[in-house]
XYZ file of C-alpha atoms in Angstrom:
668
model
C 0.168 -0.249 -0.096
C 1.110 3.815 -0.964
C 1.751 6.185 2.098
C 2.488 9.639 0.670
C 2.730 13.030 3.003
C 0.658 15.811 2.337
C 3.920 18.069 2.024
C 5.450 16.337 -0.503
C 6.333 18.992 -3.245
C 4.377 17.120 -6.543
C 1.162 17.245 -3.942
C 1.768 20.949 -4.010
C -1.315 21.277 -6.683
C -3.939 19.023 -5.941
C -6.148 19.512 -9.495
C -9.870 18.700 -7.540
C -9.915 21.823 -5.324
C -9.524 23.652 -8.993
C -12.695 21.360 -9.695
C -14.280 22.816 -5.706
C -13.245 26.402 -6.719
C -15.796 25.753 -10.001
C -18.303 24.784 -8.222
C -18.069 27.505 -5.562
C -17.264 30.662 -8.114
C -20.180 29.181 -10.200
C -22.492 28.648 -7.589
C -21.531 32.730 -7.531
C -21.994 34.014 -10.198
C -26.135 31.665 -10.568
C -26.638 33.316 -7.410
C -25.776 37.182 -8.900
C -27.734 37.084 -12.216
C -30.862 34.474 -11.118
C -30.729 34.566 -7.400
C -34.187 32.774 -7.311
C -33.278 30.077 -8.918
C -30.422 29.485 -6.521
C -31.653 31.283 -3.572
C -29.115 30.570 -1.474
C -25.573 30.671 -4.474
C -24.434 33.085 -1.578
C -21.810 29.254 0.204
C -20.408 29.367 -2.750
C -17.713 32.772 -1.109
C -17.744 30.569 2.532
C -16.661 27.701 0.058
C -13.634 29.933 -1.263
C -13.602 31.118 2.073
C -12.781 27.191 2.993
C -9.971 25.926 0.445
C -8.137 29.286 1.107
C -6.922 28.471 4.628
C -5.677 25.146 3.705
C -4.410 26.715 0.277
C -2.136 28.743 2.033
C -1.627 27.406 5.610
C -0.863 24.293 3.232
C 1.777 26.119 2.655
C 3.508 28.556 5.056
C 3.328 25.212 7.229
C 5.307 22.759 4.921
C 7.542 26.437 4.739
C 8.044 26.670 8.203
C 8.871 23.303 9.172
C 12.247 23.550 6.766
C 12.590 26.594 7.484
C 12.335 28.419 5.332
C 9.028 29.919 5.366
C 9.209 33.943 4.562
C 6.772 36.150 5.956
C 7.807 38.895 2.936
C 8.464 36.546 0.563
C 4.642 35.681 1.848
C 3.360 38.179 0.912
C 5.134 38.898 -1.725
C 3.154 35.894 -3.994
C -0.011 36.962 -2.912
C 0.041 40.176 -5.030
C 2.317 37.983 -7.582
C -1.349 36.195 -7.335
C -4.279 39.103 -7.078
C -3.462 42.461 -7.619
C -2.588 42.311 -11.741
C -5.720 40.401 -12.276
C -7.256 43.383 -9.966
C -5.678 46.473 -11.393
C -6.539 45.916 -14.429
C -10.335 44.611 -13.671
C -10.595 48.041 -11.910
C -9.252 49.442 -14.156
C -11.811 48.592 -17.277
C -14.995 48.491 -13.928
C -13.802 52.419 -13.635
C -14.165 52.981 -17.471
C -17.619 51.409 -17.530
C -18.535 53.303 -13.882
C -18.306 56.482 -15.472
C -19.764 55.850 -18.894
C -22.184 55.241 -17.098
C -22.783 55.906 -13.574
C -25.476 59.094 -12.462
C -22.919 61.520 -10.980
C -24.556 60.225 -6.616
C -23.485 56.636 -7.780
C -20.727 57.725 -9.429
C -19.642 59.945 -6.053
C -19.709 56.663 -4.207
C -18.502 53.912 -6.586
C -15.318 56.648 -6.485
C -15.127 55.779 -1.918
C -15.918 52.247 -2.900
C -13.024 52.490 -4.986
C -11.063 53.731 -2.651
C -11.760 51.295 0.179
C -10.519 48.447 -2.593
C -7.400 49.085 -2.621
C -7.262 50.480 0.845
C -8.300 45.959 1.890
C -11.185 47.757 3.287
C -14.184 46.992 1.136
C -15.762 44.961 4.102
C -15.413 47.646 6.509
C -17.239 50.544 3.798
C -19.480 48.073 3.234
C -20.688 47.551 5.894
C -21.659 50.364 6.883
C -23.051 52.227 3.752
C -25.247 49.001 2.837
C -26.792 45.479 2.436
C -25.609 42.796 1.333
C -28.903 42.043 0.600
C -30.626 45.025 -0.052
C -31.605 46.582 -3.626
C -29.537 48.952 -4.336
C -26.443 47.343 -3.009
C -27.089 45.290 -6.924
C -26.176 48.654 -8.569
C -22.517 49.186 -6.927
C -19.967 47.768 -9.223
C -17.489 46.986 -6.354
C -19.789 44.969 -3.747
C -18.129 41.427 -4.209
C -14.818 43.203 -3.347
C -15.669 42.699 0.471
C -14.997 38.599 0.186
C -11.274 39.871 -1.107
C -10.828 42.431 1.906
C -10.864 39.733 4.335
C -9.121 37.912 1.912
C -6.507 39.673 2.226
C -7.394 40.930 5.581
C -6.923 36.586 6.292
C -3.732 36.919 3.833
C -2.127 39.408 6.933
C -2.845 38.431 10.250
C -3.143 34.102 9.787
C 0.713 33.049 9.105
C 1.891 35.495 12.044
C -0.575 34.040 14.281
C 0.245 30.131 12.832
C 3.620 31.046 12.937
C 3.327 31.603 16.483
C 1.585 28.271 17.027
C 4.413 26.749 15.186
C 6.532 28.500 17.664
C 5.377 28.195 21.045
C 2.259 25.525 20.916
C 2.831 22.669 20.499
C 1.348 20.999 16.654
C -0.773 18.655 18.319
C -2.274 21.225 20.551
C -2.542 23.857 18.417
C -4.316 20.780 16.351
C -6.647 19.829 18.519
C -6.919 22.328 20.256
C -6.213 25.980 19.858
C -7.440 26.219 16.539
C -10.527 24.699 16.690
C -11.391 26.730 19.377
C -11.135 29.977 18.349
C -13.580 29.344 15.245
C -15.770 28.034 17.971
C -15.911 31.613 18.936
C -15.676 33.257 15.827
C -18.874 30.414 15.414
C -20.866 31.302 17.885
C -20.041 35.269 17.657
C -21.866 34.975 13.835
C -25.190 32.940 15.683
C -25.262 35.874 18.875
C -25.017 38.667 16.068
C -27.221 37.663 13.323
C -30.478 38.232 14.651
C -29.086 41.574 15.341
C -26.575 42.391 13.156
C -26.963 40.756 10.286
C -25.150 42.974 7.878
C -22.407 42.996 10.190
C -22.218 38.909 10.179
C -21.310 39.194 6.749
C -18.388 41.821 6.192
C -17.154 40.953 9.732
C -13.519 38.860 9.772
C -14.419 38.198 12.734
C -17.585 36.386 12.239
C -16.339 34.757 8.780
C -13.069 33.438 10.663
C -14.099 30.202 11.491
C -14.848 29.547 7.382
C -10.820 30.137 7.147
C -9.664 28.040 10.173
C -11.672 25.365 9.076
C -9.656 24.901 5.695
C -6.002 26.185 8.394
C -7.765 23.288 10.490
C -7.347 20.330 7.497
C -4.200 21.601 6.263
C -3.113 21.456 9.421
C -4.110 18.496 10.448
C -3.074 15.803 7.998
C 0.354 18.023 7.878
C 1.788 14.543 9.916
C -0.227 12.486 8.403
C 0.987 9.775 6.135
C -2.462 10.164 3.752
C -4.229 6.011 2.492
C -4.993 6.331 -0.808
C -7.396 5.365 -2.906
C -9.865 3.529 0.092
C -12.959 4.030 -1.663
C -14.832 4.855 1.243
C -12.994 8.258 1.305
C -14.565 8.815 -2.109
C -18.205 8.696 -0.993
C -17.133 10.998 2.770
C -16.428 13.070 -0.095
C -19.323 12.517 -2.576
C -21.676 13.387 1.019
C -19.745 16.812 1.498
C -20.285 18.021 -1.952
C -24.058 16.999 -2.171
C -24.260 19.769 1.020
C -22.489 22.567 -0.689
C -25.603 21.568 -3.224
C -28.152 21.001 -0.735
C -27.051 25.541 1.174
C -27.480 26.490 -1.809
C -31.264 26.023 -2.506
C -33.082 26.808 -0.048
C -34.122 29.652 0.380
C -33.001 31.598 2.652
C -34.163 35.558 1.016
C -36.014 37.698 3.776
C -34.635 35.782 6.345
C -31.162 37.409 6.872
C -31.028 36.425 10.512
C -30.985 32.198 9.087
C -28.243 32.735 6.729
C -25.533 31.182 8.829
C -28.162 27.547 9.274
C -27.307 27.748 5.637
C -22.998 28.212 6.188
C -22.231 25.666 7.912
C -23.049 23.139 6.128
C -21.233 24.515 2.531
C -18.778 24.695 5.508
C -18.458 21.074 6.816
C -19.531 20.138 3.208
C -16.344 22.126 1.735
C -14.016 20.622 4.959
C -14.502 16.398 4.079
C -14.915 16.909 0.573
C -10.945 18.634 1.144
C -9.913 15.830 3.101
C -11.123 13.145 0.943
C -10.139 14.836 -2.155
C -6.968 14.488 -0.767
C -6.810 10.552 0.256
C -7.029 10.047 -3.792
C -7.737 9.290 -6.425
C -11.230 8.167 -5.903
C -14.436 8.587 -7.742
C -14.816 12.110 -5.741
C -10.892 13.784 -6.778
C -12.190 11.694 -10.770
C -15.281 13.866 -10.816
C -14.165 17.441 -9.368
C -10.938 17.251 -12.099
C -12.427 16.913 -15.007
C -11.312 19.358 -16.794
C -13.966 21.582 -17.422
C -13.894 21.829 -13.808
C -10.373 21.895 -13.381
C -10.722 24.692 -16.189
C -12.910 27.185 -14.461
C -11.189 27.084 -11.087
C -8.409 28.028 -13.498
C -10.573 31.041 -14.044
C -12.310 31.028 -11.177
C -10.095 34.421 -9.450
C -10.931 36.280 -12.143
C -14.100 35.030 -13.437
C -15.225 36.163 -9.765
C -13.630 39.742 -10.293
C -15.869 40.390 -13.379
C -18.606 39.142 -12.918
C -20.694 41.261 -10.416
C -19.220 44.523 -12.279
C -21.081 43.655 -15.803
C -24.152 42.671 -13.748
C -23.951 45.177 -11.368
C -23.262 48.061 -14.854
C -25.824 46.255 -16.606
C -28.260 47.780 -14.187
C -27.137 51.214 -15.026
C -27.271 51.334 -19.278
C -29.903 48.925 -18.437
C -32.344 50.920 -15.591
C -33.915 47.649 -14.799
C -32.265 44.438 -13.742
C -31.096 42.331 -16.728
C -33.341 39.475 -17.488
C -32.559 35.808 -17.884
C -30.895 35.410 -21.612
C -28.775 38.755 -21.115
C -28.001 38.201 -17.460
C -26.792 34.715 -18.737
C -24.819 36.541 -21.963
C -23.243 38.745 -19.299
C -21.986 36.175 -16.626
C -20.263 34.910 -20.218
C -18.882 37.526 -21.334
C -17.147 37.649 -17.911
C -15.904 34.531 -18.200
C -14.185 35.403 -21.535
C -12.507 38.307 -20.348
C -11.987 36.487 -17.005
C -9.840 33.707 -19.673
C -8.576 36.366 -21.706
C -7.247 38.088 -17.999
C -5.636 34.108 -16.915
C -4.026 34.210 -20.835
C -2.564 37.416 -20.337
C -2.706 38.484 -16.746
C -2.779 36.274 -14.410
C -0.347 33.771 -15.948
C 2.028 36.436 -16.376
C 2.420 37.662 -13.207
C 2.339 33.823 -11.629
C 5.658 32.221 -13.643
C 8.439 35.341 -12.313
C 9.451 35.651 -9.072
C 9.377 39.311 -7.819
C 11.546 41.000 -4.417
C 8.725 42.754 -1.502
C 10.379 45.435 -2.608
C 8.958 46.050 -5.848
C 5.184 43.885 -5.027
C 5.078 46.400 -2.383
C 5.727 49.348 -4.405
C 3.148 47.647 -7.225
C 1.287 47.813 -5.140
C 1.651 51.302 -3.274
C 1.290 52.846 -7.288
C -2.132 50.061 -8.430
C -3.269 52.193 -5.160
C -2.213 55.654 -5.089
C -3.580 55.975 -9.022
C -6.580 54.610 -8.123
C -7.258 56.681 -5.846
C -6.354 59.712 -7.896
C -8.749 58.209 -9.970
C -10.665 58.204 -7.016
C -9.816 61.661 -5.890
C -10.725 63.167 -9.159
C -14.630 61.623 -9.304
C -15.269 62.953 -5.711
C -13.381 66.397 -6.104
C -15.711 66.577 -9.068
C -18.846 65.616 -7.665
C -19.377 62.577 -9.834
C -18.411 64.501 -13.208
C -22.462 66.144 -14.542
C -21.032 67.684 -17.601
C -20.776 64.393 -18.988
C -24.348 64.383 -19.354
C -26.631 66.487 -21.433
C -26.876 70.001 -19.562
C -29.750 69.431 -18.688
C -29.928 66.264 -16.595
C -26.199 67.755 -15.671
C -28.561 71.129 -14.267
C -30.510 67.865 -12.991
C -27.635 66.665 -10.662
C -26.450 70.298 -9.665
C -29.726 70.829 -8.234
C -30.060 68.045 -6.367
C -26.576 67.716 -5.209
C -27.064 71.750 -4.112
C -29.256 71.294 0.375
C -28.158 74.519 2.454
C -24.382 75.363 1.978
C -24.161 76.325 5.761
C -25.762 72.854 7.551
C -23.085 71.699 8.431
C -21.349 73.388 10.285
C -24.650 75.819 11.306
C -26.623 72.504 12.495
C -27.289 71.083 15.237
C -27.012 71.974 19.420
C -23.546 72.542 19.942
C -23.814 76.116 16.748
C -25.952 77.707 18.834
C -23.509 80.120 19.865
C -20.817 79.486 17.719
C -19.737 80.380 14.206
C -21.547 83.490 14.085
C -19.684 84.153 10.771
C -20.648 81.116 9.116
C -24.510 81.114 9.867
C -25.553 84.824 9.419
C -27.895 85.481 7.098
C -30.190 88.547 5.528
C -28.806 91.581 6.028
C -25.665 91.916 8.275
C -25.300 93.338 11.189
C -22.551 93.945 12.896
C -22.727 93.135 17.053
C -24.506 90.212 16.518
C -28.111 91.677 16.023
C -30.616 89.097 15.071
C -33.818 89.943 13.986
C -35.042 86.529 12.892
C -34.461 83.354 14.423
C -35.056 79.742 13.240
C -35.424 76.154 14.623
C -36.341 73.240 14.288
C -34.911 70.167 12.193
C -34.094 69.378 9.157
C -37.469 70.796 7.991
C -36.068 73.532 9.026
C -32.787 73.384 7.530
C -33.569 73.240 4.672
C -35.882 76.706 4.486
C -32.693 78.650 5.234
C -31.893 79.733 1.751
C -35.873 81.293 1.095
C -35.349 82.975 4.495
C -32.063 84.422 4.173
C -33.123 85.459 0.837
C -36.710 87.461 2.635
C -35.207 88.262 5.258
C -32.434 90.210 3.252
C -34.922 91.826 0.606
C -36.984 93.147 4.304
C -32.906 94.840 5.223
C -33.579 91.821 7.887
C -30.129 89.743 9.545
C -31.046 86.235 11.066
C -29.572 82.876 12.478
C -29.713 79.340 11.732
C -30.620 77.289 15.212
C -31.237 74.014 13.844
C -31.328 70.832 15.294
C -31.854 67.797 12.639
C -33.729 64.648 14.106
C -35.420 67.407 17.033
C -38.801 69.318 16.774
C -39.175 73.609 17.711
C -41.138 71.934 20.469
C -40.080 72.900 23.646
C -40.282 70.216 25.757
C -41.478 67.658 24.150
C -40.021 63.601 22.981
C -40.393 61.137 21.178
C -41.626 58.536 23.183
C -42.688 54.837 20.888
C -40.031 52.550 22.119
C -36.966 52.515 18.812
C -34.256 52.951 19.038
C -31.802 55.337 19.886
C -34.392 57.994 21.567
C -33.196 57.760 24.634
C -29.940 59.575 23.388
C -32.079 61.493 21.378
C -33.913 62.834 24.102
C -31.435 64.496 25.711
C -30.320 65.177 22.959
C -33.717 67.416 21.546
C -33.440 68.704 25.481
C -31.006 70.356 25.014
C -31.281 71.562 21.890
C -34.614 73.000 23.609
C -32.614 74.119 26.026
C -30.280 76.231 23.372
C -33.632 78.005 21.710
C -35.186 79.397 25.070
C -30.544 80.623 26.552
C -31.169 82.091 22.185
C -34.062 83.954 22.426
C -33.572 85.120 25.656
C -30.047 85.989 24.813
C -31.295 88.369 21.343
C -34.751 90.515 23.280
C -33.931 92.347 19.515
C -35.815 89.469 18.629
C -38.841 90.285 16.120
C -39.737 86.761 14.283
C -39.047 83.031 15.154
C -39.566 80.666 12.426
C -40.016 77.522 13.184
C -40.320 74.120 10.618
C -39.915 70.680 10.945
C -41.034 67.006 10.195
C -44.702 67.770 11.239
C -46.332 64.436 10.135
C -43.467 62.891 12.665
C -44.904 64.622 15.157
C -48.418 64.076 15.350
C -48.720 61.142 17.792
C -46.718 59.756 20.509
C -45.124 61.795 22.132
C -44.100 62.365 25.602
C -42.480 65.244 27.443
C -38.775 66.117 28.255
C -36.598 66.883 30.832
C -37.065 70.396 30.954
C -40.715 70.397 30.346
C -41.429 70.063 34.088
C -39.490 73.128 35.286
C -40.896 75.752 31.740
C -44.332 74.303 33.212
C -45.328 73.148 29.628
C -48.277 70.350 29.140
C -49.780 67.683 30.975
C -46.494 65.472 32.198
C -47.535 63.037 30.360
C -49.735 63.925 27.343
C -48.772 62.018 23.690
C -50.702 65.181 21.560
C -49.563 67.657 19.738
C -51.041 71.169 20.399
C -49.938 70.734 24.335
C -46.795 71.823 22.934
C -47.667 73.295 20.294
C -48.920 75.628 21.919
C -47.182 76.239 25.589
C -43.650 76.688 22.822
C -45.771 79.795 21.201
C -47.417 80.921 24.346
C -43.408 80.970 25.834
C -42.149 83.259 22.361
C -45.432 84.315 22.250
C -45.287 85.986 26.231
C -41.752 87.742 25.140
C -43.324 90.215 22.292
C -41.691 87.280 20.015
C -43.446 86.914 16.009
C -43.982 82.996 14.618
C -43.641 81.937 11.419
C -44.877 78.131 11.432
C -43.700 76.202 8.631
C -45.788 74.361 6.706
C -44.523 70.964 5.517
C -43.330 70.139 2.748
C -45.528 66.761 0.081
C -42.870 64.112 0.561
C -42.673 61.771 -2.744
C -44.221 58.918 -3.276
C -41.096 57.674 -4.608
C -37.892 59.319 -4.904
C -37.883 57.660 -8.908
C -34.278 58.889 -10.876
C -35.309 57.054 -13.608
C -38.112 59.569 -13.358
C -36.399 62.418 -12.935
C -34.158 61.950 -15.117
C -35.767 61.359 -18.439
C -38.712 64.150 -17.648
C -35.018 66.242 -17.080
C -34.746 65.312 -21.350
C -38.194 66.070 -22.148
C -37.758 69.387 -20.800
C -40.022 68.729 -17.843
C -43.235 70.835 -16.275
C -44.949 70.514 -12.954
C -46.574 67.335 -12.652
C -43.768 65.494 -13.837
C -43.504 61.845 -11.834
C -45.175 63.422 -9.660
C -47.111 61.555 -6.320
C -50.968 61.735 -5.337
C -52.862 64.706 -3.202
C -54.289 62.518 -1.433
C -50.699 60.874 0.049
C -49.475 64.056 1.460
C -53.205 65.218 2.048
C -51.847 62.028 4.149
C -49.621 63.919 5.885
C -49.819 67.210 5.989
C -54.402 67.912 7.148
C -53.417 67.801 10.371
C -50.737 70.155 11.572
C -52.440 72.088 8.068
C -55.875 73.029 10.594
C -53.385 73.355 13.775
C -51.471 76.389 11.856
C -54.599 78.274 9.677
C -55.771 77.709 12.980
C -53.566 80.026 15.521
C -52.700 81.753 12.621
C -56.552 83.189 12.619
C -56.336 83.669 16.306
C -53.445 85.610 16.212
C -52.648 87.963 13.744
C -48.441 87.843 15.116
C -48.919 84.439 13.581
C -48.594 83.979 9.982
C -48.602 80.109 8.901
C -46.309 79.394 4.680
C -48.203 76.387 3.516
C -45.710 75.117 1.001
C -48.371 73.224 -1.264
C -49.641 76.023 -2.649
C -47.011 76.563 -5.289
C -46.167 72.613 -5.340
C -48.996 70.880 -5.895
C -52.373 70.308 -7.954
C -55.849 69.563 -6.994
C -54.063 65.936 -8.149
C -51.180 66.177 -7.809
C -47.394 67.884 -6.603
C -44.628 67.860 -8.484
C -40.660 67.743 -7.806
C -40.806 70.109 -11.161
C -42.602 72.927 -10.808
C -41.880 75.487 -13.776
C -39.205 73.588 -15.059
C -37.240 73.668 -12.154
C -36.147 70.450 -10.544
C -36.972 71.310 -6.774
C -36.019 68.716 -3.933
C -32.978 67.450 -2.818
C -34.420 63.825 -1.245
C -37.666 62.838 -1.318
C -38.237 65.538 2.174
C -36.485 68.309 1.995
C -35.754 70.785 -1.203
C -32.545 72.161 -2.566
C -31.245 74.730 -2.412
C -33.303 75.676 -6.162
C -36.787 75.096 -3.759
C -35.996 77.168 -1.429
C -35.155 79.774 -3.738
C -38.387 79.171 -5.695
C -40.582 79.340 -2.698
C -38.652 82.180 -1.142
C -39.586 83.643 -4.797
C -43.731 82.991 -4.789
C -43.720 84.178 -1.100
C -42.392 87.051 -0.724
C -45.516 88.501 -2.518
C -47.224 87.854 1.187
C -45.461 90.729 3.009
C -44.230 87.876 5.667
C -42.248 90.790 8.096
C -45.369 92.660 8.097
């Protein structure tokens, strides 16, 4: 009976591993192209992780045993293997992104490009998107998250393994240390899955058990004499492959909290197949070593690189998801690109030997060049000049909010940054006629109030705090996450409003704005309400906070202007906006039914009108007069696009309303 050591050089290439890579990449590509057909195909990435852990550990442990391991030489090999194909792909994706992405999407792409070349794409996408969410399908570099996880593994694992090799008995390392670390990772993933599914998906800490499973297989057999060709090993491997295939079939969509129930069988199945293949030749190793599978496995890295950008960019070109036939064409085109990449990029660089110094310089040069491209895209705000004038104007107006918001919004800015946060006709000595208070729906009115104040020769000051309505003494009480912290923030903000008013007895007008529809129910008092004697202490009624707030202002002899909430759009549909802009959109384009807005605005509007009718020193400005017809409300008026998002004006919208309200003799 023939015995072989798994670390012998004649076993350095394992053809069945390429067959397993083929299964993994086919699952991933099929999932991305036809998610309904293979809803669990994302576990192909987990298969890749196990294989990576096995291959890398197998190589570096053999070198450690022979005393020839060099950390820098290992990193140089990784650079030679991975960087050239990734760089060429990134350049081509940049060209496609510039050609087809909208300015906001191109800005987002630029940020993801930088994170990709900083080996932190997983953390970037963790902060900015969910892998399972729709908008993520339009991010051309989303798939780079998995390469970032592997890069982080390549940087850390050799050092950890070196410590284990030097200070821990080999058998204890195999039977105790590595299994315990892997188990801790799995438990960490399970405990966080229900509350933080995206964290579990992207974090290297929750993915470590998959990579370590492959590492453990490599170390477990490193000093074992493997019996060749036992039939039951082939059956064991087939069971492993079956586990992987079955794990990819059940629907996991909408069940993010249970994804690891598919991942664990896939990881176990991959481990069984890897181990069984080492016992070849057997039915498993012969099956996985079939030439078509080996070929797909050899191009799997480049196919993975190209398939997602092809599918993602197609959504921008088609303005919809590709149908089945289009998806087939795209994945086959990506396979052709991958084959060319393997022949002309991967293999030539793989066959070269480069020093760590040259590898580092090459990595730095690639990262720097792409970072410069990204910086240009960011500085150019997504290069809207690439587009037709009408569409470029749309995106330019979309990007323009209140330019003072970053410096002026927030309770911490209420008494500083005066040179930036004043508006209207500035007066010496910090003298103000007008102060505007409220949340982000007050902030977006600042350019409008500034125009009207300047026309009247009045000076004004922004004192806003996003998420906090200017209803003194109230907080939201809906059992939502973060309510306690927000209640404290808003209590501090309400105290700051009163301090500002008392510090400026010359004030003539307090302008109030908010997302009033969010403050109609679920209210309670905050920490300053009792001291001010505001409302029933446990009232949840809007009127019980609005009336005392206005009374606090009016008893100081100050007038009140109530800014109505703009109609919120039922959909913020950029496709519709772009199409309308190209046609020279007029009133009514991309409209929201009036009934949708009326359901949100009717109650606060009726209350504000009642207050204005009862006191001549209270004015109510209703933007719906100019944004809605009796049938619908539109973000387009007089060939202008007025919104920044579904519920906020851009500067153009604020100036449009300034022109409309300017005829109302507002400050008299």
